[in-house]
PDB file of C-alpha atoms in Angstrom:
ATOM      1  CA  MET A 120       7.008  25.741 -19.142  1.00 87.00           C
ATOM      2  CA  ASN A 121       8.385  24.300 -22.359  1.00 93.00           C
ATOM      3  CA  PHE A 122       9.747  20.746 -22.121  1.00 96.00           C
ATOM      4  CA  LEU A 123      13.046  21.652 -23.778  1.00 95.00           C
ATOM      5  CA  VAL A 124      13.616  24.416 -21.215  1.00 95.00           C
ATOM      6  CA  PHE A 125      12.877  21.942 -18.443  1.00 96.00           C
ATOM      7  CA  LYS A 126      15.289  19.401 -19.905  1.00 96.00           C
ATOM      8  CA  LYS A 127      18.110  21.957 -19.903  1.00 96.00           C
ATOM      9  CA  HIS A 128      17.652  22.303 -16.136  1.00 97.00           C
ATOM     10  CA  ILE A 129      17.630  18.582 -15.285  1.00 97.00           C
ATOM     11  CA  GLU A 130      21.161  18.643 -13.908  1.00 96.00           C
ATOM     12  CA  GLN A 131      20.381  21.719 -11.817  1.00 96.00           C
ATOM     13  CA  LEU A 132      17.239  20.073 -10.452  1.00 97.00           C
ATOM     14  CA  SER A 133      19.113  16.855  -9.758  1.00 97.00           C
ATOM     15  CA  ASP A 134      21.657  18.720  -7.628  1.00 96.00           C
ATOM     16  CA  ALA A 135      19.216  21.112  -5.941  1.00 96.00           C
ATOM     17  CA  LYS A 136      18.297  20.844  -2.278  1.00 96.00           C
ATOM     18  CA  ILE A 137      14.779  19.562  -1.680  1.00 97.00           C
ATOM     19  CA  GLY A 138      12.278  21.134   0.690  1.00 96.00           C
ATOM     20  CA  GLY A 139      11.666  18.045   2.826  1.00 96.00           C
ATOM     21  CA  LEU A 140       8.972  17.941   5.463  1.00 95.00           C
ATOM     22  CA  GLU A 141       8.786  21.722   5.640  1.00 96.00           C
ATOM     23  CA  ALA A 142       7.578  21.842   2.036  1.00 97.00           C
ATOM     24  CA  GLN A 143       5.368  18.783   2.401  1.00 97.00           C
ATOM     25  CA  PHE A 144       3.679  19.928   5.608  1.00 96.00           C
ATOM     26  CA  LYS A 145       2.303  23.041   3.887  1.00 96.00           C
ATOM     27  CA  LEU A 146      -0.157  20.684   2.174  1.00 96.00           C
ATOM     28  CA  ALA A 147      -0.403  17.994   4.868  1.00 94.00           C
ATOM     29  CA  PRO A 148      -3.639  16.997   6.631  1.00 90.00           C
ATOM     30  CA  GLU A 149      -3.548  17.535  10.393  1.00 87.00           C
ATOM     31  CA  ILE A 150      -3.590  13.773  11.024  1.00 83.00           C
ATOM     32  CA  ARG A 151      -0.196  13.439   9.338  1.00 86.00           C
ATOM     33  CA  LYS A 152       1.401  16.129  11.508  1.00 89.00           C
ATOM     34  CA  GLN A 153       0.630  14.070  14.614  1.00 88.00           C
ATOM     35  CA  PHE A 154       3.215  11.419  13.657  1.00 91.00           C
ATOM     36  CA  SER A 155       6.803  11.972  14.752  1.00 91.00           C
ATOM     37  CA  GLU A 156       9.729  10.195  13.121  1.00 91.00           C
ATOM     38  CA  GLU A 157       9.974   7.968  16.192  1.00 93.00           C
ATOM     39  CA  LYS A 158       6.291   7.057  15.999  1.00 93.00           C
ATOM     40  CA  ILE A 159       6.575   6.302  12.289  1.00 93.00           C
ATOM     41  CA  LYS A 160       9.605   4.072  12.824  1.00 93.00           C
ATOM     42  CA  ALA A 161       7.838   2.223  15.636  1.00 95.00           C
ATOM     43  CA  SER A 162       4.884   1.469  13.331  1.00 93.00           C
ATOM     44  CA  ASN A 163       7.195  -0.503  10.992  1.00 95.00           C
ATOM     45  CA  PRO A 164       5.600   0.910   7.831  1.00 96.00           C
ATOM     46  CA  ARG A 165       5.497  -0.921   4.536  1.00 96.00           C
ATOM     47  CA  LYS A 166       7.534   0.588   1.697  1.00 97.00           C
ATOM     48  CA  ALA A 167       6.361   1.826  -1.672  1.00 97.00           C
ATOM     49  CA  GLY A 168       7.740   3.783  -4.621  1.00 98.00           C
ATOM     50  CA  VAL A 169       5.961   6.152  -7.006  1.00 98.00           C
ATOM     51  CA  LEU A 170       7.007   7.674 -10.313  1.00 98.00           C
ATOM     52  CA  VAL A 171       6.639  11.385 -11.024  1.00 98.00           C
ATOM     53  CA  LEU A 172       6.783  11.439 -14.813  1.00 98.00           C
ATOM     54  CA  PHE A 173       7.435  14.657 -16.774  1.00 98.00           C
ATOM     55  CA  TYR A 174       6.880  14.666 -20.534  1.00 98.00           C
ATOM     56  CA  PRO A 175       6.008  16.959 -23.456  1.00 98.00           C
ATOM     57  CA  ASN A 176       2.556  17.141 -24.955  1.00 96.00           C
ATOM     58  CA  LYS A 177       2.084  17.561 -28.714  1.00 95.00           C
ATOM     59  CA  LYS A 178       2.693  21.313 -28.351  1.00 95.00           C
ATOM     60  CA  GLY A 179       5.935  20.797 -26.420  1.00 96.00           C
ATOM     61  CA  GLU A 180       4.400  21.956 -23.134  1.00 97.00           C
ATOM     62  CA  LEU A 181       5.626  20.255 -19.975  1.00 97.00           C
ATOM     63  CA  LYS A 182       3.191  17.903 -18.265  1.00 98.00           C
ATOM     64  CA  LEU A 183       3.196  15.421 -15.404  1.00 98.00           C
ATOM     65  CA  LEU A 184       0.991  12.408 -14.835  1.00 98.00           C
ATOM     66  CA  LEU A 185      -1.402  11.650 -11.975  1.00 98.00           C
ATOM     67  CA  THR A 186      -3.900   8.805 -11.794  1.00 97.00           C
ATOM     68  CA  LEU A 187      -7.350   8.413 -10.300  1.00 96.00           C
ATOM     69  CA  ARG A 188      -7.428   5.069  -8.541  1.00 91.00           C
ATOM     70  CA  ALA A 189     -10.261   2.690  -9.290  1.00 86.00           C
ATOM     71  CA  SER A 190     -12.821   2.081  -6.550  1.00 74.00           C
ATOM     72  CA  TYR A 191     -12.036  -0.872  -4.288  1.00 60.00           C
ATOM     73  CA  LYS A 192     -12.383  -1.933  -0.667  1.00 60.00           C
ATOM     74  CA  GLY A 193      -9.486   0.016   0.792  1.00 53.00           C
ATOM     75  CA  VAL A 194      -8.551   3.308   2.432  1.00 53.00           C
ATOM     76  CA  HIS A 195      -7.237   4.846  -0.801  1.00 45.00           C
ATOM     77  CA  SER A 196     -10.150   3.889  -3.036  1.00 58.00           C
ATOM     78  CA  ALA A 197     -10.924   6.465  -5.766  1.00 68.00           C
ATOM     79  CA  GLN A 198      -8.121   8.784  -4.635  1.00 87.00           C
ATOM     80  CA  ILE A 199      -5.573  10.577  -6.783  1.00 95.00           C
ATOM     81  CA  SER A 200      -1.989   9.369  -6.765  1.00 96.00           C
ATOM     82  CA  PHE A 201       1.163   9.018  -8.813  1.00 97.00           C
ATOM     83  CA  PRO A 202       1.709   5.721 -10.648  1.00 97.00           C
ATOM     84  CA  GLY A 203       3.469   3.298  -8.318  1.00 96.00           C
ATOM     85  CA  GLY A 204       2.949   0.784  -5.567  1.00 95.00           C
ATOM     86  CA  LYS A 205       4.370  -1.374  -2.845  1.00 96.00           C
ATOM     87  CA  LEU A 206       7.842  -2.867  -2.774  1.00 97.00           C
ATOM     88  CA  ASP A 207       7.955  -6.423  -4.082  1.00 96.00           C
ATOM     89  CA  PRO A 208      10.561  -8.858  -2.703  1.00 94.00           C
ATOM     90  CA  LYS A 209      11.861  -9.252  -6.252  1.00 95.00           C
ATOM     91  CA  ASP A 210      12.488  -5.503  -6.687  1.00 96.00           C
ATOM     92  CA  ILE A 211      16.140  -4.558  -6.452  1.00 97.00           C
ATOM     93  CA  SER A 212      15.284  -1.037  -5.248  1.00 98.00           C
ATOM     94  CA  LEU A 213      12.371   1.322  -4.645  1.00 98.00           C
ATOM     95  CA  LYS A 214      13.246   3.038  -7.925  1.00 98.00           C
ATOM     96  CA  ASN A 215      12.735  -0.311  -9.613  1.00 97.00           C
ATOM     97  CA  THR A 216       9.413  -0.629  -7.769  1.00 98.00           C
ATOM     98  CA  ALA A 217       8.239   2.757  -9.062  1.00 98.00           C
ATOM     99  CA  LEU A 218       9.192   1.928 -12.652  1.00 98.00           C
ATOM    100  CA  ARG A 219       7.677  -1.573 -12.572  1.00 97.00           C
ATOM    101  CA  GLU A 220       4.404  -0.425 -11.065  1.00 97.00           C
ATOM    102  CA  ALA A 221       4.133   2.532 -13.453  1.00 97.00           C
ATOM    103  CA  LYS A 222       4.646   0.192 -16.388  1.00 97.00           C
ATOM    104  CA  GLU A 223       1.869  -2.062 -15.084  1.00 96.00           C
ATOM    105  CA  GLU A 224      -0.557   0.766 -14.296  1.00 97.00           C
ATOM    106  CA  VAL A 225      -0.144   3.161 -17.235  1.00 97.00           C
ATOM    107  CA  GLY A 226       1.874   1.246 -19.834  1.00 97.00           C
ATOM    108  CA  ILE A 227       5.059   3.314 -19.934  1.00 96.00           C
ATOM    109  CA  VAL A 228       8.059   2.003 -21.879  1.00 95.00           C
ATOM    110  CA  GLU A 229      10.422   1.503 -18.960  1.00 95.00           C
ATOM    111  CA  LYS A 230      13.655   1.696 -20.965  1.00 96.00           C
ATOM    112  CA  ASP A 231      12.690   5.171 -22.227  1.00 97.00           C
ATOM    113  CA  ILE A 232      12.313   6.652 -18.740  1.00 98.00           C
ATOM    114  CA  SER A 233      15.161   8.657 -17.188  1.00 98.00           C
ATOM    115  CA  VAL A 234      14.988   8.872 -13.394  1.00 98.00           C
ATOM    116  CA  PHE A 235      16.947  11.866 -12.122  1.00 98.00           C
ATOM    117  CA  LYS A 236      16.035  12.553  -8.490  1.00 98.00           C
ATOM    118  CA  LYS A 237      14.671  10.978  -5.326  1.00 98.00           C
ATOM    119  CA  MET A 238      12.393  13.185  -3.249  1.00 98.00           C
ATOM    120  CA  THR A 239      11.484  13.080   0.451  1.00 98.00           C
ATOM    121  CA  ASP A 240       9.661  10.021   1.771  1.00 97.00           C
ATOM    122  CA  VAL A 241       5.993  10.544   2.632  1.00 96.00           C
ATOM    123  CA  TYR A 242       4.339   8.641   5.466  1.00 95.00           C
ATOM    124  CA  ILE A 243       0.663   7.707   5.031  1.00 93.00           C
ATOM    125  CA  PRO A 244      -0.920   6.937   8.429  1.00 91.00           C
ATOM    126  CA  PRO A 245      -4.208   5.269   7.326  1.00 87.00           C
ATOM    127  CA  SER A 246      -2.433   2.533   5.349  1.00 89.00           C
ATOM    128  CA  ASN A 247       0.908   2.607   7.235  1.00 93.00           C
ATOM    129  CA  PHE A 248       2.960   3.032   4.087  1.00 95.00           C
ATOM    130  CA  ILE A 249       6.077   5.118   3.631  1.00 96.00           C
ATOM    131  CA  VAL A 250       6.321   6.198   0.006  1.00 97.00           C
ATOM    132  CA  THR A 251       9.410   7.319  -1.897  1.00 98.00           C
ATOM    133  CA  PRO A 252       8.772   9.546  -4.956  1.00 98.00           C
ATOM    134  CA  PHE A 253      11.188   9.511  -7.917  1.00 98.00           C
ATOM    135  CA  LEU A 254      11.328  12.318 -10.474  1.00 98.00           C
ATOM    136  CA  SER A 255      11.698  11.175 -14.067  1.00 98.00           C
ATOM    137  CA  TYR A 256      11.134  12.253 -17.643  1.00 98.00           C
ATOM    138  CA  ILE A 257      10.516  10.855 -21.088  1.00 98.00           C
ATOM    139  CA  GLU A 258      11.427  12.753 -24.244  1.00 97.00           C
ATOM    140  CA  TYR A 259       8.251  12.120 -26.236  1.00 97.00           C
ATOM    141  CA  THR A 260       4.514  12.255 -25.707  1.00 97.00           C
ATOM    142  CA  PRO A 261       3.659   8.842 -24.232  1.00 96.00           C
ATOM    143  CA  LYS A 262       0.692   6.759 -25.270  1.00 95.00           C
ATOM    144  CA  PHE A 263      -0.614   5.655 -21.896  1.00 97.00           C
ATOM    145  CA  THR A 264      -2.552   2.424 -21.409  1.00 96.00           C
ATOM    146  CA  LYS A 265      -4.225   2.152 -18.002  1.00 95.00           C
ATOM    147  CA  ASN A 266      -4.888  -1.157 -16.257  1.00 94.00           C
ATOM    148  CA  TYR A 267      -7.681  -2.208 -13.890  1.00 93.00           C
ATOM    149  CA  GLU A 268      -6.144  -0.295 -10.967  1.00 91.00           C
ATOM    150  CA  VAL A 269      -6.602   3.045 -12.711  1.00 95.00           C
ATOM    151  CA  GLU A 270      -9.962   4.718 -13.267  1.00 95.00           C
ATOM    152  CA  ALA A 271      -8.621   7.754 -15.141  1.00 96.00           C
ATOM    153  CA  LEU A 272      -5.405   9.417 -16.261  1.00 97.00           C
ATOM    154  CA  ILE A 273      -4.870  13.029 -15.172  1.00 98.00           C
ATOM    155  CA  GLU A 274      -2.377  14.862 -17.356  1.00 98.00           C
ATOM    156  CA  VAL A 275      -1.444  18.095 -15.577  1.00 98.00           C
ATOM    157  CA  LYS A 276       0.301  21.042 -17.202  1.00 97.00           C
ATOM    158  CA  LEU A 277       3.207  22.130 -15.045  1.00 96.00           C
ATOM    159  CA  SER A 278       2.076  25.734 -15.495  1.00 96.00           C
ATOM    160  CA  ASP A 279      -1.194  24.805 -13.750  1.00 97.00           C
ATOM    161  CA  LEU A 280       0.669  23.271 -10.818  1.00 97.00           C
ATOM    162  CA  LEU A 281       2.808  26.411 -10.465  1.00 97.00           C
ATOM    163  CA  SER A 282      -0.179  28.743 -10.649  1.00 96.00           C
ATOM    164  CA  LYS A 283      -0.983  30.808  -7.540  1.00 92.00           C
ATOM    165  CA  THR A 284      -4.587  29.615  -7.770  1.00 95.00           C
ATOM    166  CA  ALA A 285      -3.663  25.911  -7.696  1.00 97.00           C
ATOM    167  CA  ILE A 286      -3.559  25.703  -3.887  1.00 97.00           C
ATOM    168  CA  SER A 287      -6.825  25.734  -1.978  1.00 96.00           C
ATOM    169  CA  SER A 288      -8.603  23.868   0.828  1.00 95.00           C
ATOM    170  CA  THR A 289     -11.710  21.750   1.115  1.00 94.00           C
ATOM    171  CA  ILE A 290     -13.852  19.718   3.495  1.00 93.00           C
ATOM    172  CA  LEU A 291     -14.225  16.027   2.714  1.00 85.00           C
ATOM    173  CA  SER A 292     -15.005  12.642   4.207  1.00 77.00           C
ATOM    174  CA  THR A 293     -13.069   9.400   3.850  1.00 72.00           C
ATOM    175  CA  SER A 294     -13.434   5.818   5.022  1.00 65.00           C
ATOM    176  CA  TYR A 295     -11.560   6.740   8.204  1.00 65.00           C
ATOM    177  CA  ALA A 296     -12.561  10.381   8.880  1.00 69.00           C
ATOM    178  CA  LYS A 297     -15.644  12.549   8.410  1.00 77.00           C
ATOM    179  CA  ASN A 298     -15.877  16.215   7.445  1.00 82.00           C
ATOM    180  CA  ILE A 299     -12.187  16.982   7.732  1.00 86.00           C
ATOM    181  CA  HIS A 300     -10.695  20.271   6.547  1.00 91.00           C
ATOM    182  CA  VAL A 301      -7.649  19.699   4.363  1.00 93.00           C
ATOM    183  CA  PRO A 302      -5.330  21.774   2.183  1.00 95.00           C
ATOM    184  CA  CYS A 303      -5.345  20.671  -1.434  1.00 96.00           C
ATOM    185  CA  PHE A 304      -4.462  21.359  -5.040  1.00 98.00           C
ATOM    186  CA  LYS A 305      -7.210  21.938  -7.576  1.00 97.00           C
ATOM    187  CA  LEU A 306      -5.937  20.523 -10.867  1.00 97.00           C
ATOM    188  CA  ASN A 307      -7.908  19.559 -13.982  1.00 96.00           C
ATOM    189  CA  ASN A 308     -11.134  19.895 -11.938  1.00 94.00           C
ATOM    190  CA  TYR A 309      -9.885  17.328  -9.409  1.00 95.00           C
ATOM    191  CA  ILE A 310      -9.212  17.819  -5.702  1.00 95.00           C
ATOM    192  CA  VAL A 311      -5.717  16.494  -4.916  1.00 96.00           C
ATOM    193  CA  TRP A 312      -4.984  16.168  -1.215  1.00 95.00           C
ATOM    194  CA  GLY A 313      -3.154  14.030   1.341  1.00 93.00           C
ATOM    195  CA  ALA A 314       0.139  12.344   0.490  1.00 95.00           C
ATOM    196  CA  THR A 315      -0.066  13.229  -3.205  1.00 97.00           C
ATOM    197  CA  ALA A 316      -0.555  16.920  -2.417  1.00 97.00           C
ATOM    198  CA  MET A 317       2.394  16.782  -0.016  1.00 97.00           C
ATOM    199  CA  MET A 318       4.618  15.331  -2.731  1.00 98.00           C
ATOM    200  CA  LEU A 319       3.339  17.835  -5.286  1.00 98.00           C
ATOM    201  CA  ASN A 320       4.135  20.790  -3.070  1.00 98.00           C
ATOM    202  CA  GLU A 321       7.725  19.678  -2.576  1.00 98.00           C
ATOM    203  CA  ILE A 322       8.005  19.195  -6.348  1.00 98.00           C
ATOM    204  CA  ARG A 323       6.388  22.596  -6.935  1.00 98.00           C
ATOM    205  CA  ASP A 324       8.901  24.315  -4.663  1.00 97.00           C
ATOM    206  CA  LEU A 325      11.774  22.541  -6.428  1.00 97.00           C
ATOM    207  CA  ILE A 326      10.600  23.498  -9.931  1.00 96.00           C
ATOM    208  CA  LYS A 327      10.159  27.105  -8.833  1.00 94.00           C
ATOM    209  CA  THR A 328      13.941  27.330  -8.398  1.00 91.00           C
ATOM    210  CA  ILE A 329      14.315  27.216 -12.200  1.00 86.00           C
ATOM    211  CA  SER A 330      11.119  28.982 -13.303  1.00 70.00           C
TER     212      SER A 330
END
């Protein structure tokens, strides 16, 4: 999809109904489906915000940004995510959290970012976080600068996300589970699964309403 076409539909996307858990659960690991809203609330999860950034490449094609986390001693080491992070007491909102963290992680110019929609919260059982994704765009091709938290930048063409071949499944092992079968996206030769895949599928379903 061309960025200018996408931009013309921003208002429509902003007003459109989102798919919620039904859309997310199509790409959810089985462990996530075991947690009811009551169980999640009882766990008193920590809050986080992430930024889903759309932008044009040099050819005017629409892209969105994912990051490969650096390796560290934690449950989400070397996993793929959106730029973002946990709520800081100084943040005035989760949207502010998403923008601040994205600026720190990938060097965006915060004042140039237009946030136009909040998506469905995603609960992440292994780390007990509940994450709020925010859709946004920037009108030029950004020059990203990653910090120590980011191993690599993954710039995904929206056309690849919308492709019928993007959704697959795989068997993998993590720090908390071995040889688990999970649904996933295959994008830019990366396996994207878990919470990020859940968010992506809800975004994918939303974008399909205008494509």
